[in-house]
Amino acid sequence: MSTSPHILLITPPLTQLNTPYPATAYIKGFLGGRGYTVTQADLGLELVLKLFSKEGLRRVFAEIEAGPYQLSDNARRMLRLKQSYLNTVEPVIRFLQNKDNTLASRICHSRFLPEASRFDNVADLETAFGTMGLSDQARHLATLYLEDLADLIKETVGPQFGFSRYAEKLAMSATTFDALHEALQAAPNLLDQMLLELADALMAKVQPDVVGFSVPFPGNLYGALRLAGRIKQISPATKTLMGGGYPNTELRTIQEPRFFDYIDFLTLDDGEGPWLRLLEAISCQLPVASCQNEQLADVVQNNLATGNRQLATHQLQRTFLRNALGEVEYHNSPQPDIPHAEVGTPDYSDLPLTEYLSVIEVLNPMHRLWSDGRWNKLTVAHGCYWKRCSFCDVTLDYISRYETAPSTLLVDRIEQIIAQTGQTGFHFVDEAAPPLALRDLAIELLKRRVTITWWGNIRFEKTFTPDLCRLLAASGCIAVSGGLEVASDRLLALMEKGVTIAQVARVTDGFTQAGIMVHAYLMYGFPTETAQETVDSLEVVRQLFAAGIVQSGYWHRFSMTAHSPVGKNPAKYQVAPVGPEPGPFAWNDLWHEDPTGTDHEAFGPGLAKALYNYLHGVALQEPLSFWFDFKTPRATVPRHLIQQALQEPGKPDAARPNNRLFWLGNTPELRYEAGKKGQQAVLTFFEQAEDFEVKVPAPLGPWLQTLLTSLASDYDTKVLLKDAAQSFPTAGGQKWEQFLLSAGWLTLREKGLLVL
């Protein structure tokens, strides 16, 4: 008889309200494919649903009324409206879960929702959403309602609460464990109590041998440790594991023994390999062992015969633990990582997909994708194919190890996820999705007629030609986000972004012309950046929005990290690190001085205000000084820099003989008619939005119909432009180069004949 550990995977509060964070789904899919029994839970969602219910709010109001809180005027107003909140909270939650869409009219057109300070600066909703956007208006107002309640909770019973930054300050730049330890040793507040109640019920239901926590962000750490501490109280034999983005970047040098009062094993980088090794080792400690690793067979048998339950630490991979002497050890056996093609399909079973909330926090079209709608998360490739940006953690595995998977396998995974979730929206969460891999994925989706809607992160590189953008749009792409960073060619070169402003302009124009929304990540405060360069960067951003080729953006202040090229070699970038000193706990975010740069902090509010107006098409002609309350230099960027970049001619088709032809349309019908220069062939196309005709010399008609029929029906056969040139009829009275400039060819190119 044999068994294996029963595993529970937990996402602690809080990541997203609208869709599951994918880490546990990936590990569950991987381990489930290897025969393990795995249950997963999103306790962030469960906590929100427990808190924002009539009973949950009743507990909140009761504790506030009984407590010694010094309340603001806003909080006192909300207490006076207590009954209104109790009456409306559950209908609002149902509405945000898309379970009661008819409530939208009442939310928008009557005094249904109690309003507190979040409503003071509410935007002109008719301008923002239009007269037809009733549901979106209501969703935004309902989101403000929840944020009002969150403000009340933070002011009183749950000072660490936040929808996406729960107790974040406790984990940010925490070189020591002291603040977290103090908070965890304190008596649980009301939100902690609710979270622990959820943990008790979950543990009683699942009765796991192993509990794993995914901690992607600093705001997940406190909740994970609270939960782990509770598990240690009620089930001391249960092993607790932690991994995720936060440990991968912050805890790589951990030497804090107290952390391991809560977590038995801390793993780094991709979890699949470390989990396999850990589960094998843990199996050796269970009453009945099942070690599938042949190398451990002798160890297991010896353990069973002698009663020795020691952990086989020599097999562990990228794993921290505390030994019998109370010291922190790191074990990393030299075993290969699990290839990206073998990690399996994310498994979303156990997660209550219909219970997530679609919210609209800010009136930004791209930010809405992050918070509104159910998106299946998937990666096209592991790591980054560029991995050179000097501000990025390029030395870490999640960036540096680049691996792809075949497009056929990716679409297999997509179809499996759709079958399981019933949802066809996908967010590709790559650091930067490779353009050629996206091309192959798009072709495979079109070939199989798999209908999805997708978006993801890219680099604004020249490989994204207008034709490739059109192909991606045809496969379901609706939006891309990419790093423009500091819009200065000098600083882009210093960053090693591998792009120029002119190149970014042409790429974003290609996406926009294809109907794909573009979001630009923007950065200010990069080492040696001057006030002049900051103002010039804002001018470039203004021109991009004025040209209509960027629809959304966000300014980030540069942050120096320990694992980036800037952090590893600050002298090269003329900055001086000033702390913090490495401690026994977290270490990643570094403080620095920039003696050759400007006062970066002063520019932040003005940059944010300008961008907010630009993305709404407002004040695009105002002088840049309008956005700042201090004197700034005049921009030195030419006023028509972006327009000039867009007017540069592209490479003609005749100069691309090795590129592939791809036809997005249907098979045409062929007929002949008399023309001014004799008989001509007429190809009629019946497409979804329109019918159109293309007229060519009669000898070219059958050739063109055959070519387009082949392209439309057989995506496996690659027809290069030079192949078409070889079969081009010489009897048509035109040379191949002339045909590529003819009205018929240009019409086909406009209607969906791509050169990839």
PDB file of C-alpha atoms in Angstrom, residues 430-555:
ATOM      1  CA  ASP A 430       5.072  37.109 -20.296  1.00  0.00           C
ATOM      2  CA  GLU A 431       7.700  39.673 -19.401  1.00  0.00           C
ATOM      3  CA  ALA A 432       7.746  40.404 -23.140  1.00  0.00           C
ATOM      4  CA  ALA A 433       5.964  38.031 -25.497  1.00  0.00           C
ATOM      5  CA  PRO A 434       8.265  37.132 -28.438  1.00  0.00           C
ATOM      6  CA  PRO A 435       6.931  38.499 -31.750  1.00  0.00           C
ATOM      7  CA  LEU A 436       7.713  35.373 -33.784  1.00  0.00           C
ATOM      8  CA  ALA A 437       6.128  33.121 -31.153  1.00  0.00           C
ATOM      9  CA  LEU A 438       3.041  35.364 -31.213  1.00  0.00           C
ATOM     10  CA  ARG A 439       2.988  35.116 -35.012  1.00  0.00           C
ATOM     11  CA  ASP A 440       3.009  31.319 -34.877  1.00  0.00           C
ATOM     12  CA  LEU A 441       0.405  31.298 -32.109  1.00  0.00           C
ATOM     13  CA  ALA A 442      -1.884  33.589 -34.127  1.00  0.00           C
ATOM     14  CA  ILE A 443      -1.586  31.391 -37.211  1.00  0.00           C
ATOM     15  CA  GLU A 444      -2.336  28.259 -35.174  1.00  0.00           C
ATOM     16  CA  LEU A 445      -5.410  29.906 -33.615  1.00  0.00           C
ATOM     17  CA  LEU A 446      -6.694  30.922 -37.051  1.00  0.00           C
ATOM     18  CA  LYS A 447      -5.896  27.509 -38.517  1.00  0.00           C
ATOM     19  CA  ARG A 448      -7.881  25.693 -35.814  1.00  0.00           C
ATOM     20  CA  ARG A 449     -10.585  28.380 -35.753  1.00  0.00           C
ATOM     21  CA  VAL A 450     -10.146  28.829 -32.005  1.00  0.00           C
ATOM     22  CA  THR A 451     -11.864  32.076 -31.043  1.00  0.00           C
ATOM     23  CA  ILE A 452     -10.281  33.911 -28.113  1.00  0.00           C
ATOM     24  CA  THR A 453      -9.771  37.494 -26.959  1.00  0.00           C
ATOM     25  CA  TRP A 454      -6.270  38.207 -25.708  1.00  0.00           C
ATOM     26  CA  TRP A 455      -3.788  40.844 -24.624  1.00  0.00           C
ATOM     27  CA  GLY A 456      -0.262  40.911 -23.231  1.00  0.00           C
ATOM     28  CA  ASN A 457       3.068  42.620 -22.742  1.00  0.00           C
ATOM     29  CA  ILE A 458       5.554  43.173 -25.590  1.00  0.00           C
ATOM     30  CA  ARG A 459       8.633  45.158 -26.580  1.00  0.00           C
ATOM     31  CA  PHE A 460       8.050  47.921 -29.129  1.00  0.00           C
ATOM     32  CA  GLU A 461      10.524  46.374 -31.551  1.00  0.00           C
ATOM     33  CA  LYS A 462      10.549  46.637 -35.331  1.00  0.00           C
ATOM     34  CA  THR A 463       9.612  42.960 -35.800  1.00  0.00           C
ATOM     35  CA  PHE A 464       6.060  44.076 -35.006  1.00  0.00           C
ATOM     36  CA  THR A 465       5.357  45.248 -38.535  1.00  0.00           C
ATOM     37  CA  PRO A 466       1.920  46.596 -39.491  1.00  0.00           C
ATOM     38  CA  ASP A 467       1.154  43.248 -41.169  1.00  0.00           C
ATOM     39  CA  LEU A 468       2.064  41.272 -38.041  1.00  0.00           C
ATOM     40  CA  CYS A 469      -0.130  43.608 -35.984  1.00  0.00           C
ATOM     41  CA  ARG A 470      -3.046  42.888 -38.337  1.00  0.00           C
ATOM     42  CA  LEU A 471      -2.435  39.148 -38.009  1.00  0.00           C
ATOM     43  CA  LEU A 472      -2.444  39.384 -34.199  1.00  0.00           C
ATOM     44  CA  ALA A 473      -5.669  41.409 -34.304  1.00  0.00           C
ATOM     45  CA  ALA A 474      -7.285  38.768 -36.526  1.00  0.00           C
ATOM     46  CA  SER A 475      -6.362  36.104 -33.945  1.00  0.00           C
ATOM     47  CA  GLY A 476      -8.094  38.011 -31.142  1.00  0.00           C
ATOM     48  CA  CYS A 477      -5.532  40.509 -29.827  1.00  0.00           C
ATOM     49  CA  ILE A 478      -7.231  43.617 -28.413  1.00  0.00           C
ATOM     50  CA  ALA A 479      -4.424  45.348 -26.498  1.00  0.00           C
ATOM     51  CA  VAL A 480      -0.684  45.368 -25.857  1.00  0.00           C
ATOM     52  CA  SER A 481       1.437  47.050 -23.224  1.00  0.00           C
ATOM     53  CA  GLY A 482       5.098  47.853 -23.649  1.00  0.00           C
ATOM     54  CA  GLY A 483       7.910  49.895 -22.162  1.00  0.00           C
ATOM     55  CA  LEU A 484       8.610  53.259 -23.728  1.00  0.00           C
ATOM     56  CA  GLU A 485      10.217  54.188 -20.380  1.00  0.00           C
ATOM     57  CA  VAL A 486      12.041  57.546 -20.613  1.00  0.00           C
ATOM     58  CA  ALA A 487      11.243  58.839 -24.089  1.00  0.00           C
ATOM     59  CA  SER A 488      14.814  59.959 -24.743  1.00  0.00           C
ATOM     60  CA  ASP A 489      17.050  58.237 -27.243  1.00  0.00           C
ATOM     61  CA  ARG A 490      20.114  58.865 -25.036  1.00  0.00           C
ATOM     62  CA  LEU A 491      18.482  57.253 -22.013  1.00  0.00           C
ATOM     63  CA  LEU A 492      16.916  54.445 -24.042  1.00  0.00           C
ATOM     64  CA  ALA A 493      20.424  53.553 -25.206  1.00  0.00           C
ATOM     65  CA  LEU A 494      21.739  53.757 -21.631  1.00  0.00           C
ATOM     66  CA  MET A 495      18.912  51.465 -20.545  1.00  0.00           C
ATOM     67  CA  GLU A 496      19.743  49.081 -23.392  1.00  0.00           C
ATOM     68  CA  LYS A 497      16.068  48.998 -24.375  1.00  0.00           C
ATOM     69  CA  GLY A 498      16.996  48.252 -27.969  1.00  0.00           C
ATOM     70  CA  VAL A 499      14.400  50.689 -29.351  1.00  0.00           C
ATOM     71  CA  THR A 500      14.290  54.307 -30.489  1.00  0.00           C
ATOM     72  CA  ILE A 501      11.515  56.886 -30.244  1.00  0.00           C
ATOM     73  CA  ALA A 502      10.916  56.765 -34.011  1.00  0.00           C
ATOM     74  CA  GLN A 503      10.700  52.982 -33.898  1.00  0.00           C
ATOM     75  CA  VAL A 504       8.228  53.065 -31.015  1.00  0.00           C
ATOM     76  CA  ALA A 505       6.085  55.532 -32.947  1.00  0.00           C
ATOM     77  CA  ARG A 506       5.910  53.297 -36.014  1.00  0.00           C
ATOM     78  CA  VAL A 507       5.179  50.157 -33.995  1.00  0.00           C
ATOM     79  CA  THR A 508       2.447  51.778 -31.922  1.00  0.00           C
ATOM     80  CA  ASP A 509       0.941  53.180 -35.119  1.00  0.00           C
ATOM     81  CA  GLY A 510       0.878  49.666 -36.591  1.00  0.00           C
ATOM     82  CA  PHE A 511      -0.962  48.304 -33.580  1.00  0.00           C
ATOM     83  CA  THR A 512      -3.389  51.226 -33.501  1.00  0.00           C
ATOM     84  CA  GLN A 513      -4.161  50.933 -37.223  1.00  0.00           C
ATOM     85  CA  ALA A 514      -4.924  47.242 -36.626  1.00  0.00           C
ATOM     86  CA  GLY A 515      -7.448  48.173 -33.917  1.00  0.00           C
ATOM     87  CA  ILE A 516      -5.241  47.086 -31.009  1.00  0.00           C
ATOM     88  CA  MET A 517      -5.086  49.378 -27.962  1.00  0.00           C
ATOM     89  CA  VAL A 518      -1.599  50.440 -26.860  1.00  0.00           C
ATOM     90  CA  HIS A 519      -0.497  51.081 -23.274  1.00  0.00           C
ATOM     91  CA  ALA A 520       2.931  52.605 -22.656  1.00  0.00           C
ATOM     92  CA  TYR A 521       4.913  52.026 -19.491  1.00  0.00           C
ATOM     93  CA  LEU A 522       6.710  55.298 -18.789  1.00  0.00           C
ATOM     94  CA  MET A 523       9.575  55.967 -16.415  1.00  0.00           C
ATOM     95  CA  TYR A 524      11.047  59.066 -14.856  1.00  0.00           C
ATOM     96  CA  GLY A 525      14.035  59.448 -12.580  1.00  0.00           C
ATOM     97  CA  PHE A 526      16.425  57.137 -14.438  1.00  0.00           C
ATOM     98  CA  PRO A 527      20.071  57.712 -13.449  1.00  0.00           C
ATOM     99  CA  THR A 528      21.563  60.910 -14.935  1.00  0.00           C
ATOM    100  CA  GLU A 529      18.189  62.025 -16.301  1.00  0.00           C
ATOM    101  CA  THR A 530      18.116  65.808 -16.435  1.00  0.00           C
ATOM    102  CA  ALA A 531      15.178  68.170 -16.063  1.00  0.00           C
ATOM    103  CA  GLN A 532      15.495  68.880 -19.777  1.00  0.00           C
ATOM    104  CA  GLU A 533      15.208  65.195 -20.629  1.00  0.00           C
ATOM    105  CA  THR A 534      12.174  64.789 -18.365  1.00  0.00           C
ATOM    106  CA  VAL A 535      10.386  67.668 -20.086  1.00  0.00           C
ATOM    107  CA  ASP A 536      11.432  66.399 -23.513  1.00  0.00           C
ATOM    108  CA  SER A 537      10.118  62.957 -22.596  1.00  0.00           C
ATOM    109  CA  LEU A 538       6.753  64.464 -21.671  1.00  0.00           C
ATOM    110  CA  GLU A 539       6.685  66.254 -25.031  1.00  0.00           C
ATOM    111  CA  VAL A 540       7.240  62.949 -26.851  1.00  0.00           C
ATOM    112  CA  VAL A 541       4.410  61.391 -24.828  1.00  0.00           C
ATOM    113  CA  ARG A 542       2.165  64.355 -25.690  1.00  0.00           C
ATOM    114  CA  GLN A 543       2.885  63.887 -29.382  1.00  0.00           C
ATOM    115  CA  LEU A 544       2.162  60.144 -29.190  1.00  0.00           C
ATOM    116  CA  PHE A 545      -1.251  60.818 -27.654  1.00  0.00           C
ATOM    117  CA  ALA A 546      -1.945  63.692 -30.030  1.00  0.00           C
ATOM    118  CA  ALA A 547      -1.205  61.388 -32.963  1.00  0.00           C
ATOM    119  CA  GLY A 548      -3.668  58.870 -31.528  1.00  0.00           C
ATOM    120  CA  ILE A 549      -1.146  56.005 -31.576  1.00  0.00           C
ATOM    121  CA  VAL A 550      -0.966  55.476 -27.801  1.00  0.00           C
ATOM    122  CA  GLN A 551      -4.229  55.222 -25.897  1.00  0.00           C
ATOM    123  CA  SER A 552      -3.066  54.607 -22.348  1.00  0.00           C
ATOM    124  CA  GLY A 553       0.010  54.997 -20.191  1.00  0.00           C
ATOM    125  CA  TYR A 554       1.390  55.141 -16.677  1.00  0.00           C
ATOM    126  CA  TRP A 555       4.415  56.896 -15.177  1.00  0.00           C
TER     127      TRP A 555
END
